[in-house]
PDB file of C-alpha atoms in Angstrom:
ATOM      1  CA  MET A   1      14.921 -10.520 -10.003  1.00  0.00           C
ATOM      2  CA  GLU A   2      13.486 -13.671 -11.587  1.00  0.00           C
ATOM      3  CA  ILE A   3       9.789 -14.291 -12.232  1.00  0.00           C
ATOM      4  CA  THR A   4       8.685 -17.720 -13.433  1.00  0.00           C
ATOM      5  CA  TRP A   5       5.375 -18.652 -15.031  1.00  0.00           C
ATOM      6  CA  GLN A   6       4.032 -21.854 -16.553  1.00  0.00           C
ATOM      7  CA  ASN A   7       2.155 -21.825 -19.830  1.00  0.00           C
ATOM      8  CA  LYS A   8      -1.204 -23.143 -18.677  1.00  0.00           C
ATOM      9  CA  ASP A   9      -3.095 -21.395 -21.472  1.00  0.00           C
ATOM     10  CA  GLY A  10      -3.755 -24.721 -23.228  1.00  0.00           C
ATOM     11  CA  LYS A  11      -1.874 -23.837 -26.400  1.00  0.00           C
ATOM     12  CA  GLU A  12       1.559 -22.906 -27.626  1.00  0.00           C
ATOM     13  CA  GLN A  13       2.114 -19.237 -28.373  1.00  0.00           C
ATOM     14  CA  SER A  14       4.783 -16.710 -29.201  1.00  0.00           C
ATOM     15  CA  LEU A  15       7.026 -15.644 -26.345  1.00  0.00           C
ATOM     16  CA  LYS A  16       6.081 -12.026 -26.962  1.00  0.00           C
ATOM     17  CA  ARG A  17       2.371 -12.777 -26.610  1.00  0.00           C
ATOM     18  CA  PHE A  18       2.995 -14.875 -23.517  1.00  0.00           C
ATOM     19  CA  LEU A  19       4.975 -12.091 -21.810  1.00  0.00           C
ATOM     20  CA  ARG A  20       2.561  -9.335 -22.793  1.00  0.00           C
ATOM     21  CA  LYS A  21      -0.338 -11.312 -21.279  1.00  0.00           C
ATOM     22  CA  ARG A  22       1.615 -11.417 -18.026  1.00  0.00           C
ATOM     23  CA  GLY A  23       2.164  -7.719 -17.681  1.00  0.00           C
ATOM     24  CA  VAL A  24       5.412  -7.162 -19.561  1.00  0.00           C
ATOM     25  CA  SER A  25       4.945  -3.728 -21.087  1.00  0.00           C
ATOM     26  CA  GLN A  26       5.896  -2.847 -24.630  1.00  0.00           C
ATOM     27  CA  ARG A  27       8.615  -0.632 -23.200  1.00  0.00           C
ATOM     28  CA  LEU A  28      10.107  -3.468 -21.138  1.00  0.00           C
ATOM     29  CA  TYR A  29       9.841  -5.844 -24.092  1.00  0.00           C
ATOM     30  CA  ARG A  30      11.856  -3.422 -26.238  1.00  0.00           C
ATOM     31  CA  LYS A  31      14.472  -3.247 -23.498  1.00  0.00           C
ATOM     32  CA  LEU A  32      14.660  -7.039 -23.485  1.00  0.00           C
ATOM     33  CA  GLN A  33      15.207  -6.921 -27.246  1.00  0.00           C
ATOM     34  CA  ASN A  34      18.127  -4.557 -26.644  1.00  0.00           C
ATOM     35  CA  GLY A  35      19.852  -6.855 -24.157  1.00  0.00           C
ATOM     36  CA  PHE A  36      18.292  -5.748 -20.873  1.00  0.00           C
ATOM     37  CA  GLY A  37      17.907  -8.911 -18.823  1.00  0.00           C
ATOM     38  CA  ALA A  38      17.082 -12.274 -20.338  1.00  0.00           C
ATOM     39  CA  VAL A  39      14.326 -14.852 -20.810  1.00  0.00           C
ATOM     40  CA  LYS A  40      14.651 -18.580 -20.132  1.00  0.00           C
ATOM     41  CA  LEU A  41      12.467 -21.365 -21.475  1.00  0.00           C
ATOM     42  CA  ASP A  42      12.483 -24.437 -19.235  1.00  0.00           C
ATOM     43  CA  GLY A  43      15.668 -23.118 -17.664  1.00  0.00           C
ATOM     44  CA  GLN A  44      17.536 -22.386 -20.893  1.00  0.00           C
ATOM     45  CA  LYS A  45      18.179 -18.878 -22.163  1.00  0.00           C
ATOM     46  CA  VAL A  46      16.365 -18.245 -25.445  1.00  0.00           C
ATOM     47  CA  GLN A  47      15.937 -15.529 -28.047  1.00  0.00           C
ATOM     48  CA  LEU A  48      12.699 -13.568 -27.946  1.00  0.00           C
ATOM     49  CA  ALA A  49      11.619 -14.819 -31.373  1.00  0.00           C
ATOM     50  CA  THR A  50      10.627 -18.228 -30.057  1.00  0.00           C
ATOM     51  CA  THR A  51       7.503 -20.211 -29.265  1.00  0.00           C
ATOM     52  CA  VAL A  52       6.350 -21.267 -25.809  1.00  0.00           C
ATOM     53  CA  PRO A  53       5.021 -24.859 -25.819  1.00  0.00           C
ATOM     54  CA  LYS A  54       2.100 -25.899 -23.645  1.00  0.00           C
ATOM     55  CA  ASN A  55       3.063 -26.386 -19.974  1.00  0.00           C
ATOM     56  CA  ALA A  56       6.558 -24.974 -20.518  1.00  0.00           C
ATOM     57  CA  THR A  57       8.020 -22.655 -17.898  1.00  0.00           C
ATOM     58  CA  VAL A  58       9.129 -19.154 -18.788  1.00  0.00           C
ATOM     59  CA  THR A  59      11.491 -17.201 -16.524  1.00  0.00           C
ATOM     60  CA  LEU A  60      11.952 -13.465 -16.872  1.00  0.00           C
ATOM     61  CA  CYS A  61      15.372 -12.452 -15.538  1.00  0.00           C
ATOM     62  CA  LEU A  62      15.715  -8.767 -14.732  1.00  0.00           C
ATOM     63  CA  PRO A  63      18.973  -7.145 -13.555  1.00  0.00           C
ATOM     64  CA  ALA A  64      19.309  -5.642 -10.107  1.00  0.00           C
ATOM     65  CA  GLU A  65      18.021  -2.090  -9.866  1.00  0.00           C
ATOM     66  CA  GLY A  66      20.426   0.520  -8.619  1.00  0.00           C
ATOM     67  CA  SER A  67      19.875   2.082  -5.234  1.00  0.00           C
ATOM     68  CA  ASP A  68      18.477   5.631  -5.250  1.00  0.00           C
ATOM     69  CA  GLU A  69      21.429   7.605  -3.954  1.00  0.00           C
ATOM     70  CA  THR A  70      19.201  10.548  -3.012  1.00  0.00           C
ATOM     71  CA  VAL A  71      17.606   8.384  -0.293  1.00  0.00           C
ATOM     72  CA  GLU A  72      19.852   7.803   2.700  1.00  0.00           C
ATOM     73  CA  PRO A  73      19.524   4.477   4.517  1.00  0.00           C
ATOM     74  CA  SER A  74      18.390   4.543   8.120  1.00  0.00           C
ATOM     75  CA  PHE A  75      19.118   1.525  10.271  1.00  0.00           C
ATOM     76  CA  ALA A  76      16.431   2.196  12.858  1.00  0.00           C
ATOM     77  CA  PRO A  77      14.264  -0.911  13.328  1.00  0.00           C
ATOM     78  CA  ILE A  78      11.083  -1.668  11.399  1.00  0.00           C
ATOM     79  CA  ASP A  79       8.262  -4.072  12.207  1.00  0.00           C
ATOM     80  CA  VAL A  80       8.099  -6.494   9.269  1.00  0.00           C
ATOM     81  CA  ILE A  81       4.747  -8.241   8.962  1.00  0.00           C
ATOM     82  CA  TYR A  82       5.411 -10.107   5.715  1.00  0.00           C
ATOM     83  CA  GLU A  83       8.171 -10.458   3.142  1.00  0.00           C
ATOM     84  CA  ASP A  84       8.769 -12.414  -0.047  1.00  0.00           C
ATOM     85  CA  LYS A  85      10.824 -11.798  -3.185  1.00  0.00           C
ATOM     86  CA  TYR A  86       8.336  -9.206  -4.479  1.00  0.00           C
ATOM     87  CA  TRP A  87       6.650  -7.576  -1.480  1.00  0.00           C
ATOM     88  CA  LEU A  88       7.393  -6.174   1.955  1.00  0.00           C
ATOM     89  CA  VAL A  89       4.605  -5.303   4.412  1.00  0.00           C
ATOM     90  CA  VAL A  90       5.581  -3.157   7.377  1.00  0.00           C
ATOM     91  CA  ASN A  91       3.664  -2.055  10.467  1.00  0.00           C
ATOM     92  CA  LYS A  92       4.457   1.674  10.671  1.00  0.00           C
ATOM     93  CA  GLU A  93       4.572   3.292  14.083  1.00  0.00           C
ATOM     94  CA  ALA A  94       2.680   6.522  14.741  1.00  0.00           C
ATOM     95  CA  GLY A  95       4.899   9.590  14.407  1.00  0.00           C
ATOM     96  CA  LEU A  96       7.077   8.172  11.638  1.00  0.00           C
ATOM     97  CA  THR A  97       6.827   9.944   8.282  1.00  0.00           C
ATOM     98  CA  SER A  98       6.251   7.625   5.323  1.00  0.00           C
ATOM     99  CA  VAL A  99       8.463   9.247   2.678  1.00  0.00           C
ATOM    100  CA  PRO A 100      11.356  11.714   2.673  1.00  0.00           C
ATOM    101  CA  GLY A 101      10.399  15.379   2.423  1.00  0.00           C
ATOM    102  CA  PRO A 102      11.733  18.858   3.201  1.00  0.00           C
ATOM    103  CA  SER A 103      11.338  18.403   6.956  1.00  0.00           C
ATOM    104  CA  ASN A 104      12.820  14.907   7.144  1.00  0.00           C
ATOM    105  CA  ARG A 105      15.016  13.289   4.522  1.00  0.00           C
ATOM    106  CA  THR A 106      17.022  10.860   6.650  1.00  0.00           C
ATOM    107  CA  ASP A 107      14.727   8.841   8.947  1.00  0.00           C
ATOM    108  CA  THR A 108      11.383   8.114   7.301  1.00  0.00           C
ATOM    109  CA  LEU A 109       9.849   4.693   6.727  1.00  0.00           C
ATOM    110  CA  VAL A 110      11.354   4.629   3.228  1.00  0.00           C
ATOM    111  CA  ASN A 111      14.816   5.373   4.660  1.00  0.00           C
ATOM    112  CA  ARG A 112      14.389   2.589   7.217  1.00  0.00           C
ATOM    113  CA  VAL A 113      13.241   0.067   4.641  1.00  0.00           C
ATOM    114  CA  LYS A 114      16.244   0.919   2.487  1.00  0.00           C
ATOM    115  CA  GLY A 115      18.529   0.357   5.475  1.00  0.00           C
ATOM    116  CA  TYR A 116      16.771  -2.937   6.200  1.00  0.00           C
ATOM    117  CA  LEU A 117      17.318  -4.131   2.619  1.00  0.00           C
ATOM    118  CA  GLN A 118      20.964  -3.087   2.713  1.00  0.00           C
ATOM    119  CA  GLN A 119      21.541  -5.002   5.934  1.00  0.00           C
ATOM    120  CA  LYS A 120      20.072  -8.101   4.267  1.00  0.00           C
ATOM    121  CA  ASN A 121      22.221  -7.582   1.154  1.00  0.00           C
ATOM    122  CA  ALA A 122      19.009  -7.673  -0.846  1.00  0.00           C
ATOM    123  CA  PHE A 123      19.162  -8.082  -4.620  1.00  0.00           C
ATOM    124  CA  ASP A 124      17.249  -4.808  -5.068  1.00  0.00           C
ATOM    125  CA  GLN A 125      17.693  -1.935  -2.633  1.00  0.00           C
ATOM    126  CA  ALA A 126      15.386   0.763  -4.010  1.00  0.00           C
ATOM    127  CA  PRO A 127      12.108   0.260  -2.089  1.00  0.00           C
ATOM    128  CA  ARG A 128       8.946   1.453  -3.821  1.00  0.00           C
ATOM    129  CA  ILE A 129       6.190   2.467  -1.457  1.00  0.00           C
ATOM    130  CA  ILE A 130       2.732   1.419  -2.669  1.00  0.00           C
ATOM    131  CA  THR A 131       0.463   2.550   0.164  1.00  0.00           C
ATOM    132  CA  ARG A 132       1.187   5.553   2.356  1.00  0.00           C
ATOM    133  CA  LEU A 133      -0.021   6.659   5.755  1.00  0.00           C
ATOM    134  CA  ASP A 134      -0.062  10.083   7.397  1.00  0.00           C
ATOM    135  CA  ARG A 135       2.752  10.642   9.857  1.00  0.00           C
ATOM    136  CA  TYR A 136       0.616  10.095  12.961  1.00  0.00           C
ATOM    137  CA  THR A 137      -1.434   7.226  11.539  1.00  0.00           C
ATOM    138  CA  SER A 138      -0.116   3.790  12.443  1.00  0.00           C
ATOM    139  CA  GLY A 139      -0.446   0.507  10.623  1.00  0.00           C
ATOM    140  CA  LEU A 140       0.245  -1.488   7.495  1.00  0.00           C
ATOM    141  CA  VAL A 141       2.260  -0.137   4.578  1.00  0.00           C
ATOM    142  CA  LEU A 142       3.048  -2.099   1.407  1.00  0.00           C
ATOM    143  CA  PHE A 143       6.334  -1.869  -0.488  1.00  0.00           C
ATOM    144  CA  ALA A 144       7.271  -3.384  -3.848  1.00  0.00           C
ATOM    145  CA  LYS A 145      10.841  -4.628  -4.084  1.00  0.00           C
ATOM    146  CA  HIS A 146      11.194  -4.032  -7.818  1.00  0.00           C
ATOM    147  CA  SER A 147       9.741  -1.688 -10.435  1.00  0.00           C
ATOM    148  CA  PHE A 148       8.228  -4.689 -12.262  1.00  0.00           C
ATOM    149  CA  ALA A 149       6.298  -5.659  -9.123  1.00  0.00           C
ATOM    150  CA  GLN A 150       5.226  -2.032  -8.720  1.00  0.00           C
ATOM    151  CA  ALA A 151       3.936  -1.980 -12.293  1.00  0.00           C
ATOM    152  CA  GLN A 152       2.072  -5.269 -11.784  1.00  0.00           C
ATOM    153  CA  ILE A 153       0.036  -3.865  -8.899  1.00  0.00           C
ATOM    154  CA  ALA A 154      -0.486  -0.379 -10.333  1.00  0.00           C
ATOM    155  CA  THR A 155      -3.982  -1.133 -11.651  1.00  0.00           C
ATOM    156  CA  GLN A 156      -5.168  -2.331  -8.246  1.00  0.00           C
ATOM    157  CA  VAL A 157      -3.911   0.914  -6.733  1.00  0.00           C
ATOM    158  CA  SER A 158      -5.343   3.273  -9.361  1.00  0.00           C
ATOM    159  CA  SER A 159      -8.691   1.440  -9.446  1.00  0.00           C
ATOM    160  CA  HIS A 160      -8.940   1.299  -5.632  1.00  0.00           C
ATOM    161  CA  LEU A 161      -9.155  -2.502  -5.694  1.00  0.00           C
ATOM    162  CA  MET A 162      -6.887  -3.013  -2.688  1.00  0.00           C
ATOM    163  CA  ASP A 163      -8.876  -3.681   0.470  1.00  0.00           C
ATOM    164  CA  LYS A 164      -7.680  -1.239   3.130  1.00  0.00           C
ATOM    165  CA  ARG A 165      -9.333  -1.291   6.558  1.00  0.00           C
ATOM    166  CA  TYR A 166      -8.803   1.121   9.437  1.00  0.00           C
ATOM    167  CA  LEU A 167      -9.721   1.301  13.079  1.00  0.00           C
ATOM    168  CA  ALA A 168     -10.629   4.780  14.348  1.00  0.00           C
ATOM    169  CA  LEU A 169     -11.841   6.403  17.526  1.00  0.00           C
ATOM    170  CA  VAL A 170     -14.113   9.350  16.791  1.00  0.00           C
ATOM    171  CA  THR A 171     -15.708  11.892  19.083  1.00  0.00           C
ATOM    172  CA  GLY A 172     -19.424  11.664  19.758  1.00  0.00           C
ATOM    173  CA  GLU A 173     -21.911   8.842  19.338  1.00  0.00           C
ATOM    174  CA  ILE A 174     -22.299   7.294  15.887  1.00  0.00           C
ATOM    175  CA  LYS A 175     -25.972   6.378  15.648  1.00  0.00           C
ATOM    176  CA  GLU A 176     -25.873   3.977  12.699  1.00  0.00           C
ATOM    177  CA  LYS A 177     -24.365   0.499  13.000  1.00  0.00           C
ATOM    178  CA  HIS A 178     -23.231   0.649   9.374  1.00  0.00           C
ATOM    179  CA  GLY A 179     -23.072   3.430   6.833  1.00  0.00           C
ATOM    180  CA  PHE A 180     -21.273   5.322   4.094  1.00  0.00           C
ATOM    181  CA  ILE A 181     -19.798   8.793   3.965  1.00  0.00           C
ATOM    182  CA  GLU A 182     -19.436  10.280   0.514  1.00  0.00           C
ATOM    183  CA  GLY A 183     -18.172  13.700  -0.397  1.00  0.00           C
ATOM    184  CA  PRO A 184     -15.562  15.055  -2.806  1.00  0.00           C
ATOM    185  CA  ILE A 185     -12.364  16.150  -1.084  1.00  0.00           C
ATOM    186  CA  ALA A 186     -10.193  19.126  -1.991  1.00  0.00           C
ATOM    187  CA  ARG A 187      -7.351  20.943  -0.320  1.00  0.00           C
ATOM    188  CA  LYS A 188      -8.320  24.102   1.537  1.00  0.00           C
ATOM    189  CA  GLU A 189      -6.792  27.137  -0.147  1.00  0.00           C
ATOM    190  CA  ASN A 190      -3.513  28.257   1.443  1.00  0.00           C
ATOM    191  CA  ASP A 191      -3.801  25.583   4.127  1.00  0.00           C
ATOM    192  CA  VAL A 192      -2.579  22.065   4.921  1.00  0.00           C
ATOM    193  CA  LYS A 193      -6.134  20.963   5.657  1.00  0.00           C
ATOM    194  CA  TYR A 194      -8.574  19.267   3.308  1.00  0.00           C
ATOM    195  CA  LEU A 195     -12.335  19.619   3.198  1.00  0.00           C
ATOM    196  CA  ILE A 196     -15.442  18.379   1.414  1.00  0.00           C
ATOM    197  CA  ASP A 197     -15.830  20.537  -1.658  1.00  0.00           C
ATOM    198  CA  PRO A 198     -17.948  20.013  -4.814  1.00  0.00           C
ATOM    199  CA  ALA A 199     -14.839  20.851  -6.837  1.00  0.00           C
ATOM    200  CA  GLY A 200     -12.812  18.100  -5.140  1.00  0.00           C
ATOM    201  CA  LYS A 201     -12.092  14.499  -6.090  1.00  0.00           C
ATOM    202  CA  PRO A 202     -14.797  11.881  -5.394  1.00  0.00           C
ATOM    203  CA  ALA A 203     -14.324  10.057  -2.104  1.00  0.00           C
ATOM    204  CA  LYS A 204     -16.218   7.249  -0.415  1.00  0.00           C
ATOM    205  CA  SER A 205     -15.736   5.707   3.021  1.00  0.00           C
ATOM    206  CA  GLU A 206     -17.681   2.795   4.509  1.00  0.00           C
ATOM    207  CA  TYR A 207     -17.869   2.293   8.258  1.00  0.00           C
ATOM    208  CA  TRP A 208     -19.101  -0.099  10.938  1.00  0.00           C
ATOM    209  CA  CYS A 209     -19.640   1.112  14.494  1.00  0.00           C
ATOM    210  CA  GLU A 210     -18.178  -1.468  16.865  1.00  0.00           C
ATOM    211  CA  ALA A 211     -18.740   0.278  20.196  1.00  0.00           C
ATOM    212  CA  LYS A 212     -20.047   3.634  21.376  1.00  0.00           C
ATOM    213  CA  ASN A 213     -21.083   5.833  24.239  1.00  0.00           C
ATOM    214  CA  ALA A 214     -22.196   9.445  24.485  1.00  0.00           C
ATOM    215  CA  GLU A 215     -18.657  10.789  24.096  1.00  0.00           C
ATOM    216  CA  LEU A 216     -16.856   8.323  21.857  1.00  0.00           C
ATOM    217  CA  SER A 217     -17.343   5.754  19.085  1.00  0.00           C
ATOM    218  CA  LEU A 218     -15.076   2.977  17.852  1.00  0.00           C
ATOM    219  CA  VAL A 219     -15.438   2.461  14.107  1.00  0.00           C
ATOM    220  CA  ARG A 220     -13.925   0.212  11.494  1.00  0.00           C
ATOM    221  CA  VAL A 221     -13.549   1.919   8.133  1.00  0.00           C
ATOM    222  CA  LYS A 222     -13.066   0.636   4.595  1.00  0.00           C
ATOM    223  CA  LEU A 223     -11.741   3.029   1.980  1.00  0.00           C
ATOM    224  CA  HIS A 224     -13.368   2.811  -1.439  1.00  0.00           C
ATOM    225  CA  THR A 225     -11.141   5.648  -2.637  1.00  0.00           C
ATOM    226  CA  GLY A 226      -7.777   6.873  -1.404  1.00  0.00           C
ATOM    227  CA  ARG A 227      -7.845  10.631  -0.964  1.00  0.00           C
ATOM    228  CA  THR A 228      -5.433  12.505   1.290  1.00  0.00           C
ATOM    229  CA  HIS A 229      -6.795  12.723   4.866  1.00  0.00           C
ATOM    230  CA  GLN A 230      -9.975  10.986   3.638  1.00  0.00           C
ATOM    231  CA  ILE A 231     -11.100   9.368   6.899  1.00  0.00           C
ATOM    232  CA  ARG A 232     -10.123  12.412   8.935  1.00  0.00           C
ATOM    233  CA  VAL A 233     -12.039  14.775   6.648  1.00  0.00           C
ATOM    234  CA  HIS A 234     -15.134  12.617   6.211  1.00  0.00           C
ATOM    235  CA  PHE A 235     -15.699  12.115   9.924  1.00  0.00           C
ATOM    236  CA  SER A 236     -14.776  15.644  11.000  1.00  0.00           C
ATOM    237  CA  GLU A 237     -17.086  17.230   8.443  1.00  0.00           C
ATOM    238  CA  ASN A 238     -19.877  14.964   9.664  1.00  0.00           C
ATOM    239  CA  GLY A 239     -19.451  16.165  13.236  1.00  0.00           C
ATOM    240  CA  HIS A 240     -17.236  13.331  14.497  1.00  0.00           C
ATOM    241  CA  PRO A 241     -13.563  14.354  14.317  1.00  0.00           C
ATOM    242  CA  LEU A 242     -11.047  11.671  15.158  1.00  0.00           C
ATOM    243  CA  LEU A 243      -9.903  11.624  18.733  1.00  0.00           C
ATOM    244  CA  GLY A 244      -6.523  13.336  19.044  1.00  0.00           C
ATOM    245  CA  ASP A 245      -6.711  14.914  15.578  1.00  0.00           C
ATOM    246  CA  LYS A 246      -5.697  18.478  16.374  1.00  0.00           C
ATOM    247  CA  LEU A 247      -5.775  19.560  12.725  1.00  0.00           C
ATOM    248  CA  TYR A 248      -9.455  18.658  12.340  1.00  0.00           C
ATOM    249  CA  GLY A 249     -10.723  19.561  15.787  1.00  0.00           C
ATOM    250  CA  GLY A 250     -10.392  16.301  17.692  1.00  0.00           C
ATOM    251  CA  SER A 251      -9.797  16.369  21.445  1.00  0.00           C
ATOM    252  CA  ARG A 252      -6.317  15.395  22.606  1.00  0.00           C
ATOM    253  CA  SER A 253      -7.305  14.703  26.200  1.00  0.00           C
ATOM    254  CA  LEU A 254      -7.072  10.912  25.815  1.00  0.00           C
ATOM    255  CA  ILE A 255      -4.478  10.430  23.074  1.00  0.00           C
ATOM    256  CA  ALA A 256      -1.761  12.647  21.630  1.00  0.00           C
ATOM    257  CA  ARG A 257      -2.267  11.798  17.946  1.00  0.00           C
ATOM    258  CA  GLN A 258      -5.155  11.017  15.619  1.00  0.00           C
ATOM    259  CA  ALA A 259      -6.588   7.696  16.749  1.00  0.00           C
ATOM    260  CA  LEU A 260      -6.322   5.988  13.377  1.00  0.00           C
ATOM    261  CA  HIS A 261      -4.728   2.615  12.656  1.00  0.00           C
ATOM    262  CA  ALA A 262      -4.494   0.751   9.331  1.00  0.00           C
ATOM    263  CA  TYR A 263      -5.115  -2.709  10.744  1.00  0.00           C
ATOM    264  CA  ARG A 264      -5.814  -4.751   7.622  1.00  0.00           C
ATOM    265  CA  LEU A 265      -4.519  -4.823   4.038  1.00  0.00           C
ATOM    266  CA  SER A 266      -5.535  -7.262   1.302  1.00  0.00           C
ATOM    267  CA  PHE A 267      -4.629  -7.454  -2.369  1.00  0.00           C
ATOM    268  CA  ASP A 268      -4.433  -9.934  -5.223  1.00  0.00           C
ATOM    269  CA  ASP A 269      -0.843 -11.034  -5.723  1.00  0.00           C
ATOM    270  CA  PRO A 270      -0.268 -10.912  -9.497  1.00  0.00           C
ATOM    271  CA  PHE A 271       2.580 -13.435  -9.197  1.00  0.00           C
ATOM    272  CA  SER A 272       1.044 -16.208  -7.092  1.00  0.00           C
ATOM    273  CA  GLN A 273      -2.527 -15.463  -8.262  1.00  0.00           C
ATOM    274  CA  LYS A 274      -3.575 -15.654  -4.608  1.00  0.00           C
ATOM    275  CA  LYS A 275      -5.160 -13.083  -2.321  1.00  0.00           C
ATOM    276  CA  LEU A 276      -2.747 -11.896   0.344  1.00  0.00           C
ATOM    277  CA  SER A 277      -4.202 -10.476   3.540  1.00  0.00           C
ATOM    278  CA  PHE A 278      -2.399  -9.030   6.549  1.00  0.00           C
ATOM    279  CA  THR A 279      -3.342  -7.568   9.918  1.00  0.00           C
ATOM    280  CA  ALA A 280      -1.512  -5.411  12.438  1.00  0.00           C
ATOM    281  CA  PRO A 281      -2.366  -5.346  16.158  1.00  0.00           C
ATOM    282  CA  VAL A 282      -3.923  -2.271  17.700  1.00  0.00           C
ATOM    283  CA  PRO A 283      -1.140  -0.057  19.103  1.00  0.00           C
ATOM    284  CA  ALA A 284      -0.882   0.476  22.838  1.00  0.00           C
ATOM    285  CA  ASP A 285      -2.085   4.094  22.897  1.00  0.00           C
ATOM    286  CA  MET A 286      -5.330   3.270  21.103  1.00  0.00           C
ATOM    287  CA  GLU A 287      -5.814   0.009  23.002  1.00  0.00           C
ATOM    288  CA  LYS A 288      -5.613   1.917  26.278  1.00  0.00           C
ATOM    289  CA  VAL A 289      -8.380   4.317  25.252  1.00  0.00           C
ATOM    290  CA  ILE A 290     -10.577   1.486  23.944  1.00  0.00           C
ATOM    291  CA  THR A 291     -10.168  -0.526  27.145  1.00  0.00           C
ATOM    292  CA  GLN A 292     -10.981   2.438  29.370  1.00  0.00           C
ATOM    293  CA  ALA A 293     -13.888   3.711  27.277  1.00  0.00           C
ATOM    294  CA  PHE A 294     -15.713   0.476  26.535  1.00  0.00           C
TER     295      PHE A 294
END
């Protein structure tokens, strides 16, 4: 992988300082010193003990990362929303597990993305999942194509700076047009469920009610934190379980899975310095319920 920057800082500076300001960790810098990869200045390979003139271009050249042999490729199709040399955004179907686990190690979204990269003879074939969705939640999932890209976006993930929006159908009538649900979330003891618990991790969800009747409400939700089952727990514990969410008490009369879709994802691309924003269409099973109900 090659990443190129231009020195627009208005002054010449050491190559080490230039790279550190652009997210090259001390650990990676030491690896560069020991012959891992290379650095080019205006297209010419240089030693690290050099100076970067104003407006010069610096290219970080990193070797291909080996494929994780513990992850089998699956060649089942994926719905690619966006792809460049650093990122891959995929629209995950409901029912597909995000990452390999004890119950499924061969055909998860990660397996499929690995197969997709292999078929393209991609430079790097070890996909790194950045955002995850529950098995029966559909929508946008972000992958980094290289560990350096993963490291560059880590702060946005840990600080909850990525803008993740969901569309949900919940049981009952939501009275407020706009509101927040806050409540710390913890795992229920000896159970797969989560619940609001003072001992849990802080969680905050913001919602807008788009349509409603006495039995059902259509809400758009923004996550301000990223706890496991956050939307499902927050709405169920406030008396409005997601439609189809058997685990949290939602009726399955109209849809066979939790009616939750990650329809929008936005983040600041650390390479282009631009905001990237993507949307995924509402899947057919949710669209059918929305059309019939409203």
